[in-house]
PDB file of C-alpha atoms in Angstrom:
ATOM      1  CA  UNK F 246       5.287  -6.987  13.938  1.00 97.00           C
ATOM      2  CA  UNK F 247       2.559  -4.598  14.852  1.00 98.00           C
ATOM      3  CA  UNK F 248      -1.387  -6.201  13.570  1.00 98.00           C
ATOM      4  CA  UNK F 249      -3.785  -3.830  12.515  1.00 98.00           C
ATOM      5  CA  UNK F 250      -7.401  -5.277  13.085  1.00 98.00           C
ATOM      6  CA  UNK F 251     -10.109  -3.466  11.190  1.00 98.00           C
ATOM      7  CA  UNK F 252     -14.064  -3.398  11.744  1.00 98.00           C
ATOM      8  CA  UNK F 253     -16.437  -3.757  10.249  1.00 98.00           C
ATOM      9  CA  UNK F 254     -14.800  -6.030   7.640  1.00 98.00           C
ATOM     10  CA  UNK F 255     -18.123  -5.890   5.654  1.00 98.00           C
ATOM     11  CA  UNK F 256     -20.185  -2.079   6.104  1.00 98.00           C
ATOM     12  CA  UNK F 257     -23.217  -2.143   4.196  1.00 98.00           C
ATOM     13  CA  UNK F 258     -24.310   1.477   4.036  1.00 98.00           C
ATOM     14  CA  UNK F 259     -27.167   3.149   2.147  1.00 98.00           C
ATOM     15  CA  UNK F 260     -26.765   6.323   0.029  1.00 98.00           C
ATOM     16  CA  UNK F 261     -26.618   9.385   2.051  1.00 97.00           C
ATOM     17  CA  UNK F 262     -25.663   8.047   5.562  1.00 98.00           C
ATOM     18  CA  UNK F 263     -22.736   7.955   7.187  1.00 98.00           C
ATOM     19  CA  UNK F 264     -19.972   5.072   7.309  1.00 98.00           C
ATOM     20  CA  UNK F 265     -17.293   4.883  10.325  1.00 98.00           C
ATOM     21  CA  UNK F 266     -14.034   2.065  10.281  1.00 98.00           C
ATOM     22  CA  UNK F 267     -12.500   1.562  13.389  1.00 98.00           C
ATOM     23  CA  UNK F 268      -9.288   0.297  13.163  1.00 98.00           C
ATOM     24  CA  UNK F 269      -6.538  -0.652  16.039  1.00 98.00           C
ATOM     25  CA  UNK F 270      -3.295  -1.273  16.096  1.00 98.00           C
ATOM     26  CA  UNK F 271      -1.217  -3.984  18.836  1.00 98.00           C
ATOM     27  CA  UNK F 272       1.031  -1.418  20.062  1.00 98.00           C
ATOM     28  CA  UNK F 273       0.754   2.386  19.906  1.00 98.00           C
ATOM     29  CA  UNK F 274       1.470   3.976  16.387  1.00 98.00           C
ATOM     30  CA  UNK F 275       2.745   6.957  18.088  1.00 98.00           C
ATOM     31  CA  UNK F 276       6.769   7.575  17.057  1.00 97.00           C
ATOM     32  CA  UNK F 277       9.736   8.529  18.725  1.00 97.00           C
ATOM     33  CA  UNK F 278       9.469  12.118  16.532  1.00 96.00           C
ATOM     34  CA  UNK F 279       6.356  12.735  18.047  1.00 96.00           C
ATOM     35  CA  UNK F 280       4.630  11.810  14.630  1.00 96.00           C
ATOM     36  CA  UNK F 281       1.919   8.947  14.129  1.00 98.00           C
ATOM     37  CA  UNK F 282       2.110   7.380  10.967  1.00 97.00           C
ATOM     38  CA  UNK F 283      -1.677   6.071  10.485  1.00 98.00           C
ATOM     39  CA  UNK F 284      -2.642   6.093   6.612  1.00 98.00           C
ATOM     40  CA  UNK F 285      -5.897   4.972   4.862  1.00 98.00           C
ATOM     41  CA  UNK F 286      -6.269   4.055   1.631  1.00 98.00           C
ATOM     42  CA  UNK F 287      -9.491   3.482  -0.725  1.00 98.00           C
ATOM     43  CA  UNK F 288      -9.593   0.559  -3.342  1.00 98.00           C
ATOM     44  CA  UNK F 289     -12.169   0.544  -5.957  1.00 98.00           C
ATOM     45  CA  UNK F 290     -12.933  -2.472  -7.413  1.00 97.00           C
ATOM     46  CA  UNK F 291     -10.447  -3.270 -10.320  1.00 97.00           C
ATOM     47  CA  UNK F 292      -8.371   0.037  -9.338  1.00 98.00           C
ATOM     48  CA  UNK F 293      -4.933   0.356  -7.690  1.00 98.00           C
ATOM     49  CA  UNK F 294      -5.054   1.532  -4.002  1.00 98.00           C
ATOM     50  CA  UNK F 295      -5.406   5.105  -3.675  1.00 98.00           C
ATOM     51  CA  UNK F 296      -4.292   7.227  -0.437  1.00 98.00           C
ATOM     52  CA  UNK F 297      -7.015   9.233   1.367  1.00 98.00           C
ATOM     53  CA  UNK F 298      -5.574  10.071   4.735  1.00 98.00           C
ATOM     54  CA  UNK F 299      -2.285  10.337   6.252  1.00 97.00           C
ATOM     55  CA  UNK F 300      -0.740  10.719   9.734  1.00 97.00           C
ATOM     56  CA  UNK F 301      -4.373  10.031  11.096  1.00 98.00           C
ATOM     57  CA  UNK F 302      -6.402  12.657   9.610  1.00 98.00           C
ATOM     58  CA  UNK F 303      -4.515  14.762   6.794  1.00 98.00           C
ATOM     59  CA  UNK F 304      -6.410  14.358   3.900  1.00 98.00           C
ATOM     60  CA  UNK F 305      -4.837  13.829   0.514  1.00 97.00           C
ATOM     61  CA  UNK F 306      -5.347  16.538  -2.006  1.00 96.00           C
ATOM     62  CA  UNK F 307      -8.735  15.693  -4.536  1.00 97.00           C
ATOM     63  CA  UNK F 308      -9.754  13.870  -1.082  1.00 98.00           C
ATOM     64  CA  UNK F 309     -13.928  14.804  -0.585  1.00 97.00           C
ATOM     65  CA  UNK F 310     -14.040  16.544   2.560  1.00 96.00           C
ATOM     66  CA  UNK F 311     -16.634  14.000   3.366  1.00 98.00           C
ATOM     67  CA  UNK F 312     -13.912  11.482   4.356  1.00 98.00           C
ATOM     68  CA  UNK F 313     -12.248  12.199   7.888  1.00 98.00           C
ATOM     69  CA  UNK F 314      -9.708  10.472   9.577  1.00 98.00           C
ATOM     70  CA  UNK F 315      -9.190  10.218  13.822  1.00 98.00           C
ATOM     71  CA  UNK F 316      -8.047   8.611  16.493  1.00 98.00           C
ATOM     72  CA  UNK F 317      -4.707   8.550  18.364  1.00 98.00           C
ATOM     73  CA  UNK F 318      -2.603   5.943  20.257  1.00 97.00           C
ATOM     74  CA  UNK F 319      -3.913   2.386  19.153  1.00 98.00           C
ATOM     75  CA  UNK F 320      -7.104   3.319  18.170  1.00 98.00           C
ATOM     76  CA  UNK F 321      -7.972   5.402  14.676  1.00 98.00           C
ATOM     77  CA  UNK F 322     -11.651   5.794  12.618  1.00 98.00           C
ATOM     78  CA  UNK F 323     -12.022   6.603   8.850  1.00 98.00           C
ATOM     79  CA  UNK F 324     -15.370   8.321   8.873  1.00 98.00           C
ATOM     80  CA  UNK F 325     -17.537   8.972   5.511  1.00 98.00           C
ATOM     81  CA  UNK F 326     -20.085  11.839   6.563  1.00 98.00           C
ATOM     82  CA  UNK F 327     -22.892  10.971   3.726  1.00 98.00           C
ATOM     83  CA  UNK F 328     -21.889   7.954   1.616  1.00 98.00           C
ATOM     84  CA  UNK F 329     -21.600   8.045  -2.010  1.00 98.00           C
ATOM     85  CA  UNK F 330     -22.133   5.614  -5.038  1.00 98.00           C
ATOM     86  CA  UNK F 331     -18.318   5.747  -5.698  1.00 98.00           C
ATOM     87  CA  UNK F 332     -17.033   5.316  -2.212  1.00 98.00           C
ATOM     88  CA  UNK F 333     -17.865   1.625  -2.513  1.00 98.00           C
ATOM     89  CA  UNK F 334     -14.350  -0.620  -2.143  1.00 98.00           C
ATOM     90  CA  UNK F 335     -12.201  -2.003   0.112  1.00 98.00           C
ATOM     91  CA  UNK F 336     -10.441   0.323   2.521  1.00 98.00           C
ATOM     92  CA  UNK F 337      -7.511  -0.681   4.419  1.00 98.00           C
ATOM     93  CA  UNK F 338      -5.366   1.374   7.253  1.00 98.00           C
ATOM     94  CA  UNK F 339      -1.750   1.491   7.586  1.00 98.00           C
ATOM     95  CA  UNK F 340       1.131   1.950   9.937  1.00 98.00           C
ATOM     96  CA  UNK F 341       4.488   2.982   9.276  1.00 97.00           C
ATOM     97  CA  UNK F 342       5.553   4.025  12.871  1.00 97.00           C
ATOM     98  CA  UNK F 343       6.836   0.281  13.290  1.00 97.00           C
ATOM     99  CA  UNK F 344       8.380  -0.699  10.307  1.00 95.00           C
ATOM    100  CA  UNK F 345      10.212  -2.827   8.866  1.00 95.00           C
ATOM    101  CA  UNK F 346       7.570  -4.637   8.335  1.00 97.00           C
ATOM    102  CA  UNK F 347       5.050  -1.709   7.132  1.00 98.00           C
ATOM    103  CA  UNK F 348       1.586  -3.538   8.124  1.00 98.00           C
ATOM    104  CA  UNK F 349      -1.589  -3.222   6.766  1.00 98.00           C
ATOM    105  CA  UNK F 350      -5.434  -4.013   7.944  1.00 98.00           C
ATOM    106  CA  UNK F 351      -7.268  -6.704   6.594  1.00 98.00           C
ATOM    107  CA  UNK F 352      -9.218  -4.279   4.689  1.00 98.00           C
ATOM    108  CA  UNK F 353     -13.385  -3.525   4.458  1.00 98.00           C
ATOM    109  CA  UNK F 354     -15.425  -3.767   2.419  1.00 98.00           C
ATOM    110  CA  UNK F 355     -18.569  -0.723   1.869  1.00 98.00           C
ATOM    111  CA  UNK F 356     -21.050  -1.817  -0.013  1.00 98.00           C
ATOM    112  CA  UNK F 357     -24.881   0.563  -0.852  1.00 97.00           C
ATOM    113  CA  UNK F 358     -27.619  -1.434   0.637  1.00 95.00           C
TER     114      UNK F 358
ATOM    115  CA  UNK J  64       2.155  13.763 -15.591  1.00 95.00           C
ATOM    116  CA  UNK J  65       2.888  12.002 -12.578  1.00 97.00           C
ATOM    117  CA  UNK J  66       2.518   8.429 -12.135  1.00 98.00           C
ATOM    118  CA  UNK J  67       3.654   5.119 -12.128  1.00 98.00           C
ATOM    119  CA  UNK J  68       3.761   2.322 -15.094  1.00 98.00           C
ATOM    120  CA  UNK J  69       4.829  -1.643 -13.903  1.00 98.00           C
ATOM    121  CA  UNK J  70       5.511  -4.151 -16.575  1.00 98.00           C
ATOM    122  CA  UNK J  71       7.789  -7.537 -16.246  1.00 98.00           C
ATOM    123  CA  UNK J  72       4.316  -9.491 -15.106  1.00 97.00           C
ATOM    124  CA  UNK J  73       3.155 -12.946 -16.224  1.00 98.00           C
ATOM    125  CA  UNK J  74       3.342 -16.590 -15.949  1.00 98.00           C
ATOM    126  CA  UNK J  75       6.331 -18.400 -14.295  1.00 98.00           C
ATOM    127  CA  UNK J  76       6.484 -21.950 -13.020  1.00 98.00           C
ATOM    128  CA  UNK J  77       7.494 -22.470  -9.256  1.00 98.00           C
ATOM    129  CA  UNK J  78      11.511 -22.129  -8.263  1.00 98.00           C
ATOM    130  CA  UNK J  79      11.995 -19.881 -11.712  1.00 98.00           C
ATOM    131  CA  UNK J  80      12.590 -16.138 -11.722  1.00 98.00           C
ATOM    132  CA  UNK J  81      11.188 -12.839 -12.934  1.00 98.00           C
ATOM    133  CA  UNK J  82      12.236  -9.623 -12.694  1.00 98.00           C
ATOM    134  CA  UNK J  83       9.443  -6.412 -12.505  1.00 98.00           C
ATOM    135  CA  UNK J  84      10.171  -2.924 -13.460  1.00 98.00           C
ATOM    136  CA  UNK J  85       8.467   0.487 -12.246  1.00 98.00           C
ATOM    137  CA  UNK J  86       9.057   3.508 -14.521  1.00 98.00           C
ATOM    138  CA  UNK J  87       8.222   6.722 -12.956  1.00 98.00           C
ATOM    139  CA  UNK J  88       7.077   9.548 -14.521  1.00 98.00           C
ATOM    140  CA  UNK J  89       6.437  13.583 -13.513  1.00 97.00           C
ATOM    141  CA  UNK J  90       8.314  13.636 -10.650  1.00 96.00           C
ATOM    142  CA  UNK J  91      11.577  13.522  -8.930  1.00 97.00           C
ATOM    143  CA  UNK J  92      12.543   9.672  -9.069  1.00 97.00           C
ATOM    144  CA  UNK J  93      16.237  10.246  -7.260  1.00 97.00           C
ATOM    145  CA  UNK J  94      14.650  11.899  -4.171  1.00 97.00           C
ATOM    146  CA  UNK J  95      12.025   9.390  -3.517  1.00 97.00           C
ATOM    147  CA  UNK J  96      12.117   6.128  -1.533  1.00 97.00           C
ATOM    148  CA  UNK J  97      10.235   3.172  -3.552  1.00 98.00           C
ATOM    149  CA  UNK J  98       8.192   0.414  -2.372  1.00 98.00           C
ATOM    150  CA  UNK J  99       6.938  -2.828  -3.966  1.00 98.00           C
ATOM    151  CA  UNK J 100       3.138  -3.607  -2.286  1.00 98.00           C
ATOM    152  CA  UNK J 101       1.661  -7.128  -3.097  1.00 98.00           C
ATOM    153  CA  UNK J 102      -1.792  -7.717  -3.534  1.00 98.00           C
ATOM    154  CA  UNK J 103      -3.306 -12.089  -3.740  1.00 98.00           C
ATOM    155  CA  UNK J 104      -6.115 -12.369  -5.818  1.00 97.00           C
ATOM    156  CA  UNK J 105      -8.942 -11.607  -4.008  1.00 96.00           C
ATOM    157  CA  UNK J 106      -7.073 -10.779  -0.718  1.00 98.00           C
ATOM    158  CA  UNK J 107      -5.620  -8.008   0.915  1.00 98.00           C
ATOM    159  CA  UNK J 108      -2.608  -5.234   0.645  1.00 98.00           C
ATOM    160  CA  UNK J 109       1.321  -7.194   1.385  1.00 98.00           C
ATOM    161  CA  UNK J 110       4.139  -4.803   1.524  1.00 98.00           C
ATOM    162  CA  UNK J 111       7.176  -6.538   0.480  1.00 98.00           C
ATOM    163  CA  UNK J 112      10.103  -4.095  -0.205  1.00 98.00           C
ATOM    164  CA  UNK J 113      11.455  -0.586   0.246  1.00 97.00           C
ATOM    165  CA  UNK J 114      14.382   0.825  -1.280  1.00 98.00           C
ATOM    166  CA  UNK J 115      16.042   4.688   0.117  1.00 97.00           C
ATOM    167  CA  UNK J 116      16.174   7.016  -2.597  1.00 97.00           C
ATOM    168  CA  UNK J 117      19.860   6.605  -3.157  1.00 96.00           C
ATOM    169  CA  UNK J 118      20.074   2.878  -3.100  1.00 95.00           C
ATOM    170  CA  UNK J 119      21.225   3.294   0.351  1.00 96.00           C
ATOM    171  CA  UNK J 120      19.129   1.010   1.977  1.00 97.00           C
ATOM    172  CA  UNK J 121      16.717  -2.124   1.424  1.00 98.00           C
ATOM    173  CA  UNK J 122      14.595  -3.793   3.897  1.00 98.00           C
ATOM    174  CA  UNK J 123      12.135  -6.909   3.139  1.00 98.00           C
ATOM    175  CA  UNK J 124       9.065  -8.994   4.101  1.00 98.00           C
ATOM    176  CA  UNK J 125      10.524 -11.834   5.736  1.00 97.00           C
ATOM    177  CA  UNK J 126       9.307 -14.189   3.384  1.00 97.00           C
ATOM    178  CA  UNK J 127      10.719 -12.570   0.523  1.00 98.00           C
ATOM    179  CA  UNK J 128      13.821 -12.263   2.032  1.00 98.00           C
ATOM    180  CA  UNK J 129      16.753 -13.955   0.770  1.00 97.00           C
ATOM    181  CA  UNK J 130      14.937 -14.511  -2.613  1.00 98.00           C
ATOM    182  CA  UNK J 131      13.263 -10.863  -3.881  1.00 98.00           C
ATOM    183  CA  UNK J 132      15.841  -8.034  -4.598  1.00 98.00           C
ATOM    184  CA  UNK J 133      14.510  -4.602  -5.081  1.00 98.00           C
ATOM    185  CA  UNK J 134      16.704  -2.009  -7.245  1.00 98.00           C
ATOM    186  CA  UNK J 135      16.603   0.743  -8.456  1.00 98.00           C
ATOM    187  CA  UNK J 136      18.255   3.173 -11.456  1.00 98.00           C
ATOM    188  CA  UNK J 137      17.951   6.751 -10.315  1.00 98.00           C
ATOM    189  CA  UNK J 138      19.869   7.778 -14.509  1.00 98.00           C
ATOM    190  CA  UNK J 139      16.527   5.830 -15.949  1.00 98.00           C
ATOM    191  CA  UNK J 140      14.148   6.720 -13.459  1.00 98.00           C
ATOM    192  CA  UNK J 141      13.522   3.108 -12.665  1.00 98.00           C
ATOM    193  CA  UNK J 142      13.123   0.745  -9.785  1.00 98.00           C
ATOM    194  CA  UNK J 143      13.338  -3.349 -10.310  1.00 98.00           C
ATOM    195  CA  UNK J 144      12.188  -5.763  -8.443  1.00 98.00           C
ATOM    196  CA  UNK J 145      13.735  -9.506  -8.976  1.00 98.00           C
ATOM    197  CA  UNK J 146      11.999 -12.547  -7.929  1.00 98.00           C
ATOM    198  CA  UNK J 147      13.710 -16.047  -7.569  1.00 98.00           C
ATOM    199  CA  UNK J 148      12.579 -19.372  -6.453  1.00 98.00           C
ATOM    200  CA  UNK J 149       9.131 -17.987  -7.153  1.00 98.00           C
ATOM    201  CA  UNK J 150       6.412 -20.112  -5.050  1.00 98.00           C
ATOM    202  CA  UNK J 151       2.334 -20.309  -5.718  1.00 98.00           C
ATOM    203  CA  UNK J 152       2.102 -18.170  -2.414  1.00 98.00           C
ATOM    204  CA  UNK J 153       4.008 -15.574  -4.363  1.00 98.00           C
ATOM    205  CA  UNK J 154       1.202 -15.213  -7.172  1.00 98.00           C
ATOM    206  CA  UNK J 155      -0.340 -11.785  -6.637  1.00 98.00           C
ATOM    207  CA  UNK J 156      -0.239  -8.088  -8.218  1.00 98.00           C
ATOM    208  CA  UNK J 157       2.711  -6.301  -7.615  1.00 98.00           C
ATOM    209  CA  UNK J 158       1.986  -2.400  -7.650  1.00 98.00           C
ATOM    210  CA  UNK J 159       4.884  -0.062  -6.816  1.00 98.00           C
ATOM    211  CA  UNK J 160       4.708   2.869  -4.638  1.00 98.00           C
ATOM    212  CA  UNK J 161       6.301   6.085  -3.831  1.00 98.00           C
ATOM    213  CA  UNK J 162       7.443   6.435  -0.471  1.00 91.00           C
ATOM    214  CA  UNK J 163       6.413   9.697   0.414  1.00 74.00           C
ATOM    215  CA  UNK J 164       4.477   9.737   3.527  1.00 82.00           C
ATOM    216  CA  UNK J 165       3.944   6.302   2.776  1.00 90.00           C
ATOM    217  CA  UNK J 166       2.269   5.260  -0.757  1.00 97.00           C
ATOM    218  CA  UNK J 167       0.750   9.109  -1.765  1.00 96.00           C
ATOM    219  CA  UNK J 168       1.682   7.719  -5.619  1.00 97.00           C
ATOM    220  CA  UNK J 169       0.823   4.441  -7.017  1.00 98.00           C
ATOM    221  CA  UNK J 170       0.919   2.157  -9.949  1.00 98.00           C
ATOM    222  CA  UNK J 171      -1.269   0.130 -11.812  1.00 98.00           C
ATOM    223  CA  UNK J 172       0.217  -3.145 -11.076  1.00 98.00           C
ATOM    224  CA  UNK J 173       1.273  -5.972 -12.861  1.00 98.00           C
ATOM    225  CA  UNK J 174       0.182  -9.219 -12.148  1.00 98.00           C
ATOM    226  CA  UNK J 175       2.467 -12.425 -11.449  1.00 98.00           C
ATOM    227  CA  UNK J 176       1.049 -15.618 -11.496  1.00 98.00           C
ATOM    228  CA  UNK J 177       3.257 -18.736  -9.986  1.00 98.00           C
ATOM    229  CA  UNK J 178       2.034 -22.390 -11.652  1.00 97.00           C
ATOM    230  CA  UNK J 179       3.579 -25.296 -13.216  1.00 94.00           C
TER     231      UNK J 179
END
C-alpha cells in the first residue's frame, strides 16, 4: 500500500500569512496514463470533507484562489497564500494512482495563533 | 441540487449487522462510481469501498473484506453499504462519495457506533 506522510501535522498560522503542507508519498504517484492522482481535501470542524485540489494542483470550482496545490513525483505542497479565519481544519492529501487501497495522509491540523 | 444524504447509522453491538444507504441527488447516479470513506472519532479519513458505476466492480479495505458489501441501485439512485460481524474498531462516520476524480461530491455522514 502506498503511505502518505504529511507535515506539519499541527500549523499554527496567524491571520494574513501564508500556510504550506508538504506531503509525500512511498512510491511515486505518477500513473501509467501519464496522470498523477494527488487530491487535497479541507475538513472544517464538524463538516464533511470537502475537495480543494485535484491531480496536484487543479483547483475545485468555489476553491479561493488563495489555495494552490504542487509538487510532482513523491513529493506535493498545499499552499494557503494569506490565511483566513475559515481555512482552519484538518487537511488531508490523497492518492489514487495506487489503488486498491485509495490512501490518505494523516491529516493537519491549521489553527490562527 | 446536487448532493449526497446517508442514513442507516446508529448503535449495534459487536458481531451484529447494519446496513447504510446513500441517496444521491442532482446528478447522474448510473454514470458515477461510489465510494464509502470512514472517518474514527477524532481520527483521520479510511476509505473502505468502491463500487463501478454499473455494479461491475467492487474492491475493499482489507479489513472490511469478507464482512462489508457495498451495492448499489442505479433505478433508485442508491448505493448500500452492509456491515456484518461489526467490531468496536469499526465505530466511525461513514460518509459516501462520488467517484469522480476521486471524492469531488460528498455526504454528510452517518455515524455507526459498535458497543455491547
Amino acid at each position: 500500500d502506498v503511505v502518505m506522510t504529511q507535515s506539519p501535522l499541527s500549523l499554527p498560522v496567524t491571520l494574513g500569512q501564508p500556510a504550506s503542507i508538504s506531503c509525500r508519498s512511498s512510491q511515486s504517484l505518477v500513473h501509467s496514463d501519464g496522470n498523477t492522482y494527488l487530491n487535497w481535501f479541507q475538513q472544517r470542524p464538524g463538516q464533511s470533507p470537502r475537495r480543494l485540489i485535484s491531480y496536484v494542483s487543479n483547483r475545485d470550482s468555489g476553491v479561493p484562489d488563495r489555495f494552490s496545490g504542487s509538487g510532482s513525483g513523491t513529493d506535493f505542497t498545499l499552499k494557503i497564500s494569506r490565511v483566513e479565519a475559515e481555512d482552519v481544519g484538518v487537511y488531508y492529501c490523497m492518492q489514487g494512482t495506487h489503488w486498491p487501497p485509495i490512501t490518505f495522509g494523516q491529516g493537519t491540523r491549521l489553527e490562527i495563533k | 441540487q446536487v448532493r449526497l444524504v446517508e442514513s442507516g447509522g446508529g448503535v449495534v453491538q459487536p458481531g451484529r449487522s447494519l446496513t447504510l444507504s446513500c441517496a444521491a441527488y442532482g446528478f447522474s447516479f448510473s454514470a458515477s462510481g461510489m465510494h464509502w470513506v470512514r472517518q474514527a472519532p477524532g481520527k483521520g479519513l479510511e476509505w473502505v469501498a468502491v463500487i463501478w458505476n454499473d455494479g461491475s466492480n467492487r474492491y475493499y479495505e482489507d479489513s472490511v473484506k469478507g464482512r462489508f458489501t457495498i451495492s448499489r441501485d442505479n433505478s433508485k439512485n442508491r448505493l448500500y453499504l452492509q456491515m456484518n460481524s461489526l467490531r468496536a474498531e469499526d465505530t466511525a462516520v461513514y460518509y459516501c462519495a462520488r467517484g469522480d476524480d476521486f471524492f469531488d461530491l460528498w455526504g454528510q455522514g452517518t455515524l455507526v457506533t459498535v458497543s455491547s
